[in-house]
């Protein structure tokens, strides 16, 4: 049977968080943060394999999946506070943090604010840049369109950009699952998160301050955060490693879980990350 998780609920920072916490309690911890507008189940292929070697925590970002929205305006800063409150509640003092796309924006902002709480960073299909004026204006148009036409149309318009062209022939089930995740996200969360993403700050100028080991992963055919975005972070983060995942677009962990999981395992078990656990 495929992994579904227990979908536990905990209240932190004034909202209910749906999360899964798998693997041995005394193993190195990896906390995974999903992309927009998805939820923690996008990490199922990682949990299924990695829970044998690591404590693996996945959770739904505020408003997404089974997590509540709370009353505050969405922002990357609020999502960072939610993450730290969740770590406190789960008694995770330090963790390896892995974020994909929006999850990577949250991870980069979290390490900037709380550098002592992270052993290592895995940045997947993400960017350290703020939205350009054009990207901001596209987000506003997307908000208007979601309000008028709902989540289904948003899913249809965005699916093409999430996967590599070859995945449309080989990954029909996975694509249907991702479509379902988008469609089930409320219009309120779609709009509030689009706004939060459009006003996020850049983290480029802080990359040189990152002192923990960093692995950068990116799908070879990512159209949303192309490989050039990863090269830029790789150049700026001293000692970072970078790996381009074949047969993958923006959702490289879903499109090529074999290579993705292999890279994560090698990295977290490497001497440089182990040394940070002491
Ligand atoms: C994501 O996958 O999280 C989004 O594509 C991020 C974004 O739209 O900037």
Short mmCIF file of N, CA and C in Angstrom, two decimals, residues 88-215:
data_model
loop_
_atom_site.label_atom_id
_atom_site.label_comp_id
_atom_site.label_asym_id
_atom_site.label_seq_id
_atom_site.Cartn_x
_atom_site.Cartn_y
_atom_site.Cartn_z
N UNK A 88 9.64 23.72 17.36
CA UNK A 88 9.63 23.78 18.83
C UNK A 88 8.65 22.76 19.39
N UNK A 89 7.44 22.74 18.81
CA UNK A 89 6.39 21.85 19.33
C UNK A 89 6.80 20.38 19.18
N UNK A 90 7.54 20.07 18.11
CA UNK A 90 7.96 18.67 17.88
C UNK A 90 9.32 18.39 18.52
N UNK A 91 9.81 19.34 19.29
CA UNK A 91 11.10 19.21 20.00
C UNK A 91 12.26 18.93 19.05
N UNK A 92 12.24 19.64 17.93
CA UNK A 92 13.35 19.54 16.96
C UNK A 92 14.21 20.79 17.15
N UNK A 93 15.35 20.58 17.79
CA UNK A 93 16.21 21.72 18.06
C UNK A 93 16.95 22.14 16.79
N UNK A 94 17.46 21.12 16.06
CA UNK A 94 18.18 21.38 14.80
C UNK A 94 17.74 20.38 13.75
N UNK A 95 17.70 20.80 12.50
CA UNK A 95 17.28 19.89 11.45
C UNK A 95 17.97 20.22 10.13
N UNK A 96 17.99 19.23 9.25
CA UNK A 96 18.28 19.49 7.85
C UNK A 96 16.96 20.00 7.27
N UNK A 97 17.01 21.09 6.52
CA UNK A 97 15.78 21.68 5.99
C UNK A 97 15.78 21.55 4.47
N UNK A 98 14.70 20.96 3.95
CA UNK A 98 14.62 20.74 2.50
C UNK A 98 13.36 21.42 1.98
N UNK A 99 13.51 22.38 1.07
CA UNK A 99 12.33 23.08 0.54
C UNK A 99 12.36 23.11 -0.98
N UNK A 100 11.18 22.91 -1.56
CA UNK A 100 11.07 22.97 -3.02
C UNK A 100 10.29 24.22 -3.42
N UNK A 101 10.89 25.01 -4.29
CA UNK A 101 10.29 26.24 -4.83
C UNK A 101 9.82 27.16 -3.70
N UNK A 102 8.49 27.33 -3.48
CA UNK A 102 8.07 28.17 -2.34
C UNK A 102 8.70 27.65 -1.04
N UNK A 103 8.82 26.33 -0.92
CA UNK A 103 9.47 25.74 0.26
C UNK A 103 10.91 26.20 0.38
N UNK A 104 11.57 26.40 -0.77
CA UNK A 104 12.95 26.90 -0.78
C UNK A 104 13.00 28.36 -0.36
N UNK A 105 11.98 29.16 -0.78
CA UNK A 105 11.96 30.58 -0.35
C UNK A 105 11.85 30.63 1.18
N UNK A 106 11.00 29.74 1.71
CA UNK A 106 10.80 29.70 3.18
C UNK A 106 12.11 29.25 3.85
N UNK A 107 12.75 28.22 3.27
CA UNK A 107 13.99 27.69 3.86
C UNK A 107 15.09 28.76 3.86
N UNK A 108 15.24 29.49 2.76
CA UNK A 108 16.29 30.52 2.68
C UNK A 108 16.04 31.65 3.67
N UNK A 109 14.77 31.99 3.85
CA UNK A 109 14.43 33.04 4.78
C UNK A 109 14.60 32.54 6.23
N UNK A 110 14.29 31.26 6.46
CA UNK A 110 14.42 30.68 7.81
C UNK A 110 15.88 30.65 8.25
N UNK A 111 16.78 30.26 7.35
CA UNK A 111 18.19 30.16 7.76
C UNK A 111 18.80 31.55 7.96
N UNK A 112 18.28 32.53 7.21
CA UNK A 112 18.75 33.90 7.40
C UNK A 112 18.39 34.39 8.81
N UNK A 113 17.18 34.05 9.25
CA UNK A 113 16.70 34.56 10.54
C UNK A 113 17.14 33.68 11.72
N UNK A 114 17.19 32.37 11.52
CA UNK A 114 17.49 31.44 12.62
C UNK A 114 18.62 30.50 12.23
N UNK A 115 19.83 31.00 11.96
CA UNK A 115 20.90 30.14 11.43
C UNK A 115 21.28 28.98 12.35
N UNK A 116 21.05 29.15 13.65
CA UNK A 116 21.48 28.10 14.60
C UNK A 116 20.54 26.90 14.62
N UNK A 117 19.38 27.02 13.98
CA UNK A 117 18.39 25.93 14.07
C UNK A 117 18.53 24.92 12.92
N UNK A 118 19.50 25.16 12.03
CA UNK A 118 19.60 24.26 10.86
C UNK A 118 21.01 23.70 10.68
N UNK A 119 21.07 22.38 10.45
CA UNK A 119 22.35 21.68 10.22
C UNK A 119 22.82 21.79 8.79
N UNK A 120 21.84 21.84 7.89
CA UNK A 120 22.14 21.80 6.46
C UNK A 120 20.88 22.19 5.71
N UNK A 121 21.07 22.57 4.45
CA UNK A 121 19.95 23.05 3.63
C UNK A 121 19.93 22.27 2.31
N UNK A 122 18.72 21.88 1.90
CA UNK A 122 18.57 21.28 0.56
C UNK A 122 17.59 22.17 -0.20
N UNK A 123 18.09 22.85 -1.21
CA UNK A 123 17.29 23.82 -1.95
C UNK A 123 16.91 23.21 -3.29
N UNK A 124 15.62 22.95 -3.49
CA UNK A 124 15.19 22.24 -4.70
C UNK A 124 14.37 23.15 -5.60
N UNK A 125 14.72 23.23 -6.85
CA UNK A 125 13.93 23.97 -7.85
C UNK A 125 13.44 25.29 -7.26
N UNK A 126 14.38 26.11 -6.82
CA UNK A 126 13.95 27.34 -6.16
C UNK A 126 14.81 28.52 -6.60
N UNK A 127 14.65 29.65 -5.94
CA UNK A 127 15.32 30.88 -6.35
C UNK A 127 15.58 31.78 -5.14
N UNK A 128 16.63 32.59 -5.24
CA UNK A 128 16.93 33.53 -4.16
C UNK A 128 16.50 34.95 -4.56
N UNK A 129 15.88 35.07 -5.74
CA UNK A 129 15.50 36.41 -6.22
C UNK A 129 14.07 36.75 -5.82
N UNK A 130 13.80 38.05 -5.68
CA UNK A 130 12.41 38.50 -5.49
C UNK A 130 11.71 38.46 -6.85
N UNK A 131 10.41 38.60 -6.86
CA UNK A 131 9.68 38.68 -8.13
C UNK A 131 10.08 39.93 -8.91
N UNK A 132 10.23 39.81 -10.21
CA UNK A 132 10.41 40.99 -11.06
C UNK A 132 9.07 41.73 -11.15
N UNK A 133 9.10 42.93 -11.71
CA UNK A 133 7.85 43.68 -11.86
C UNK A 133 6.86 42.90 -12.72
N UNK A 134 7.40 42.24 -13.75
CA UNK A 134 6.52 41.45 -14.64
C UNK A 134 5.90 40.28 -13.88
N UNK A 135 6.73 39.60 -13.07
CA UNK A 135 6.22 38.46 -12.29
C UNK A 135 5.16 38.91 -11.30
N UNK A 136 5.39 40.08 -10.68
CA UNK A 136 4.39 40.62 -9.73
C UNK A 136 3.07 40.88 -10.45
N UNK A 137 3.19 41.47 -11.64
CA UNK A 137 1.96 41.80 -12.36
C UNK A 137 1.24 40.52 -12.81
N UNK A 138 2.01 39.48 -13.16
CA UNK A 138 1.37 38.19 -13.50
C UNK A 138 0.67 37.57 -12.29
N UNK A 139 1.24 37.76 -11.10
CA UNK A 139 0.60 37.22 -9.89
C UNK A 139 -0.75 37.93 -9.67
N UNK A 140 -0.76 39.26 -9.87
CA UNK A 140 -2.01 40.01 -9.66
C UNK A 140 -3.07 39.54 -10.67
N UNK A 141 -2.62 39.32 -11.92
CA UNK A 141 -3.57 38.81 -12.93
C UNK A 141 -4.07 37.43 -12.52
N UNK A 142 -3.16 36.60 -11.98
CA UNK A 142 -3.56 35.25 -11.57
C UNK A 142 -4.59 35.32 -10.43
N UNK A 143 -4.39 36.27 -9.50
CA UNK A 143 -5.35 36.42 -8.39
C UNK A 143 -6.73 36.77 -8.95
N UNK A 144 -6.74 37.71 -9.89
CA UNK A 144 -8.04 38.11 -10.48
C UNK A 144 -8.70 36.94 -11.18
N UNK A 145 -7.87 36.17 -11.91
CA UNK A 145 -8.41 35.03 -12.65
C UNK A 145 -8.93 33.93 -11.70
N UNK A 146 -8.18 33.68 -10.60
CA UNK A 146 -8.63 32.65 -9.64
C UNK A 146 -9.96 33.08 -9.01
N UNK A 147 -10.08 34.37 -8.69
CA UNK A 147 -11.33 34.85 -8.07
C UNK A 147 -12.50 34.66 -9.03
N UNK A 148 -12.21 34.88 -10.32
CA UNK A 148 -13.29 34.81 -11.32
C UNK A 148 -13.58 33.38 -11.77
N UNK A 149 -12.50 32.60 -11.96
CA UNK A 149 -12.69 31.29 -12.61
C UNK A 149 -12.43 30.08 -11.71
N UNK A 150 -11.92 30.31 -10.49
CA UNK A 150 -11.72 29.20 -9.56
C UNK A 150 -10.41 28.44 -9.77
N UNK A 151 -10.24 27.42 -8.92
CA UNK A 151 -8.96 26.69 -8.87
C UNK A 151 -8.73 25.77 -10.07
N UNK A 152 -9.83 25.26 -10.65
CA UNK A 152 -9.68 24.30 -11.77
C UNK A 152 -8.94 24.93 -12.93
N UNK A 153 -9.35 26.14 -13.28
CA UNK A 153 -8.72 26.83 -14.41
C UNK A 153 -7.25 27.11 -14.07
N UNK A 154 -7.01 27.50 -12.81
CA UNK A 154 -5.64 27.78 -12.37
C UNK A 154 -4.78 26.51 -12.54
N UNK A 155 -5.36 25.37 -12.17
CA UNK A 155 -4.63 24.09 -12.30
C UNK A 155 -4.31 23.83 -13.78
N UNK A 156 -5.30 23.99 -14.65
CA UNK A 156 -5.07 23.73 -16.08
C UNK A 156 -3.95 24.63 -16.63
N UNK A 157 -3.98 25.90 -16.22
CA UNK A 157 -3.00 26.85 -16.75
C UNK A 157 -1.58 26.60 -16.22
N UNK A 158 -1.50 25.99 -15.03
CA UNK A 158 -0.18 25.85 -14.40
C UNK A 158 0.49 24.49 -14.55
N UNK A 159 -0.32 23.45 -14.79
CA UNK A 159 0.26 22.09 -14.84
C UNK A 159 1.37 21.97 -15.87
N UNK A 160 1.16 22.61 -17.03
CA UNK A 160 2.15 22.51 -18.11
C UNK A 160 3.54 22.96 -17.69
N UNK A 161 3.58 23.95 -16.79
CA UNK A 161 4.87 24.49 -16.36
C UNK A 161 5.52 23.67 -15.26
N UNK A 162 4.73 22.81 -14.61
CA UNK A 162 5.26 22.10 -13.45
C UNK A 162 6.08 20.87 -13.82
N UNK A 163 5.78 20.28 -15.00
CA UNK A 163 6.44 19.02 -15.37
C UNK A 163 7.28 19.18 -16.63
N UNK A 164 8.28 18.29 -16.75
CA UNK A 164 9.06 18.23 -17.99
C UNK A 164 8.18 17.67 -19.10
N UNK A 165 8.41 18.05 -20.37
CA UNK A 165 7.54 17.57 -21.45
C UNK A 165 7.38 16.04 -21.44
N UNK A 166 8.47 15.31 -21.20
CA UNK A 166 8.36 13.84 -21.28
C UNK A 166 7.50 13.26 -20.16
N UNK A 167 7.35 14.01 -19.05
CA UNK A 167 6.57 13.48 -17.93
C UNK A 167 5.08 13.33 -18.31
N UNK A 168 4.62 14.15 -19.29
CA UNK A 168 3.20 14.08 -19.66
C UNK A 168 2.85 12.73 -20.29
N UNK A 169 3.86 12.06 -20.85
CA UNK A 169 3.60 10.74 -21.43
C UNK A 169 3.77 9.63 -20.39
N UNK A 170 4.67 9.85 -19.44
CA UNK A 170 5.06 8.74 -18.54
C UNK A 170 4.47 8.86 -17.12
N UNK A 171 3.94 10.00 -16.76
CA UNK A 171 3.56 10.21 -15.35
C UNK A 171 2.11 10.66 -15.22
N UNK A 172 1.22 10.00 -15.93
CA UNK A 172 -0.18 10.44 -15.95
C UNK A 172 -0.81 10.42 -14.55
N UNK A 173 -0.48 9.37 -13.77
CA UNK A 173 -1.09 9.27 -12.43
C UNK A 173 -0.57 10.40 -11.54
N UNK A 174 0.75 10.60 -11.56
CA UNK A 174 1.35 11.64 -10.71
C UNK A 174 0.79 13.02 -11.08
N UNK A 175 0.61 13.24 -12.40
CA UNK A 175 0.10 14.55 -12.84
C UNK A 175 -1.34 14.74 -12.35
N UNK A 176 -2.12 13.65 -12.40
CA UNK A 176 -3.51 13.74 -11.91
C UNK A 176 -3.52 14.03 -10.40
N UNK A 177 -2.57 13.44 -9.67
CA UNK A 177 -2.50 13.66 -8.22
C UNK A 177 -2.15 15.13 -7.92
N UNK A 178 -1.20 15.67 -8.68
CA UNK A 178 -0.80 17.07 -8.49
C UNK A 178 -1.97 18.00 -8.85
N UNK A 179 -2.66 17.67 -9.92
CA UNK A 179 -3.82 18.47 -10.33
C UNK A 179 -4.84 18.53 -9.18
N UNK A 180 -5.08 17.36 -8.58
CA UNK A 180 -6.03 17.25 -7.47
C UNK A 180 -5.59 18.13 -6.28
N UNK A 181 -4.26 18.14 -6.01
CA UNK A 181 -3.75 18.97 -4.90
C UNK A 181 -4.07 20.44 -5.16
N UNK A 182 -3.88 20.87 -6.42
CA UNK A 182 -4.11 22.29 -6.76
C UNK A 182 -5.60 22.61 -6.64
N UNK A 183 -6.42 21.73 -7.23
CA UNK A 183 -7.86 21.98 -7.27
C UNK A 183 -8.45 22.01 -5.87
N UNK A 184 -7.87 21.21 -4.96
CA UNK A 184 -8.42 21.17 -3.59
C UNK A 184 -7.94 22.35 -2.73
N UNK A 185 -7.00 23.14 -3.24
CA UNK A 185 -6.54 24.31 -2.47
C UNK A 185 -7.62 25.40 -2.59
N UNK A 186 -7.99 26.01 -1.46
CA UNK A 186 -9.09 26.99 -1.51
C UNK A 186 -8.69 28.23 -2.31
N UNK A 187 -9.68 28.90 -2.85
CA UNK A 187 -9.45 30.14 -3.60
C UNK A 187 -8.78 31.17 -2.69
N UNK A 188 -9.20 31.19 -1.42
CA UNK A 188 -8.61 32.13 -0.45
C UNK A 188 -7.10 31.89 -0.30
N UNK A 189 -6.72 30.61 -0.16
CA UNK A 189 -5.29 30.30 -0.01
C UNK A 189 -4.52 30.59 -1.29
N UNK A 190 -5.11 30.25 -2.44
CA UNK A 190 -4.43 30.55 -3.71
C UNK A 190 -4.14 32.05 -3.80
N UNK A 191 -5.16 32.86 -3.52
CA UNK A 191 -5.00 34.32 -3.67
C UNK A 191 -4.04 34.88 -2.61
N UNK A 192 -4.20 34.44 -1.36
CA UNK A 192 -3.35 34.99 -0.28
C UNK A 192 -1.89 34.58 -0.47
N UNK A 193 -1.67 33.36 -0.97
CA UNK A 193 -0.29 32.92 -1.15
C UNK A 193 0.33 33.59 -2.38
N UNK A 194 -0.45 33.75 -3.44
CA UNK A 194 0.09 34.47 -4.62
C UNK A 194 0.56 35.86 -4.21
N UNK A 195 -0.25 36.53 -3.37
CA UNK A 195 0.14 37.86 -2.91
C UNK A 195 1.41 37.80 -2.06
N UNK A 196 1.47 36.81 -1.16
CA UNK A 196 2.67 36.66 -0.30
C UNK A 196 3.92 36.41 -1.15
N UNK A 197 3.79 35.59 -2.18
CA UNK A 197 4.95 35.29 -3.03
C UNK A 197 5.40 36.54 -3.79
N UNK A 198 4.41 37.35 -4.20
CA UNK A 198 4.74 38.52 -5.03
C UNK A 198 5.49 39.59 -4.22
N UNK A 199 5.29 39.60 -2.90
CA UNK A 199 5.94 40.66 -2.09
C UNK A 199 7.14 40.12 -1.31
N UNK A 200 7.55 38.89 -1.61
CA UNK A 200 8.65 38.32 -0.81
C UNK A 200 9.96 39.06 -1.10
N UNK A 201 10.86 39.05 -0.10
CA UNK A 201 12.15 39.72 -0.27
C UNK A 201 13.14 38.78 -0.96
N UNK A 202 14.13 39.38 -1.57
CA UNK A 202 15.22 38.55 -2.13
C UNK A 202 16.07 37.99 -1.00
N UNK A 203 16.74 36.88 -1.25
CA UNK A 203 17.68 36.35 -0.24
C UNK A 203 19.09 36.25 -0.84
N UNK A 204 19.23 36.72 -2.08
CA UNK A 204 20.52 36.67 -2.78
C UNK A 204 21.64 37.31 -1.95
N UNK A 205 21.34 38.49 -1.41
CA UNK A 205 22.39 39.25 -0.70
C UNK A 205 22.81 38.59 0.61
N UNK A 206 22.06 37.56 1.05
CA UNK A 206 22.39 36.90 2.33
C UNK A 206 23.04 35.52 2.11
N UNK A 207 23.14 35.10 0.84
CA UNK A 207 23.64 33.74 0.58
C UNK A 207 25.05 33.53 1.12
N UNK A 208 25.87 34.60 1.04
CA UNK A 208 27.26 34.44 1.48
C UNK A 208 27.39 34.20 2.99
N UNK A 209 26.29 34.48 3.73
CA UNK A 209 26.35 34.28 5.19
C UNK A 209 25.99 32.85 5.60
N UNK A 210 25.55 32.05 4.64
CA UNK A 210 25.14 30.67 4.99
C UNK A 210 26.40 29.86 5.31
N UNK A 211 26.41 29.28 6.51
CA UNK A 211 27.62 28.59 6.96
C UNK A 211 27.45 27.07 7.02
N UNK A 212 26.24 26.58 6.72
CA UNK A 212 26.01 25.13 6.82
C UNK A 212 26.15 24.50 5.42
N UNK A 213 26.34 23.18 5.35
CA UNK A 213 26.41 22.54 4.04
C UNK A 213 25.08 22.71 3.27
N UNK A 214 25.20 22.96 1.97
CA UNK A 214 24.01 23.19 1.14
C UNK A 214 24.07 22.31 -0.10
N UNK A 215 22.97 21.62 -0.36
CA UNK A 215 22.81 20.87 -1.61
C UNK A 215 21.72 21.56 -2.43
#
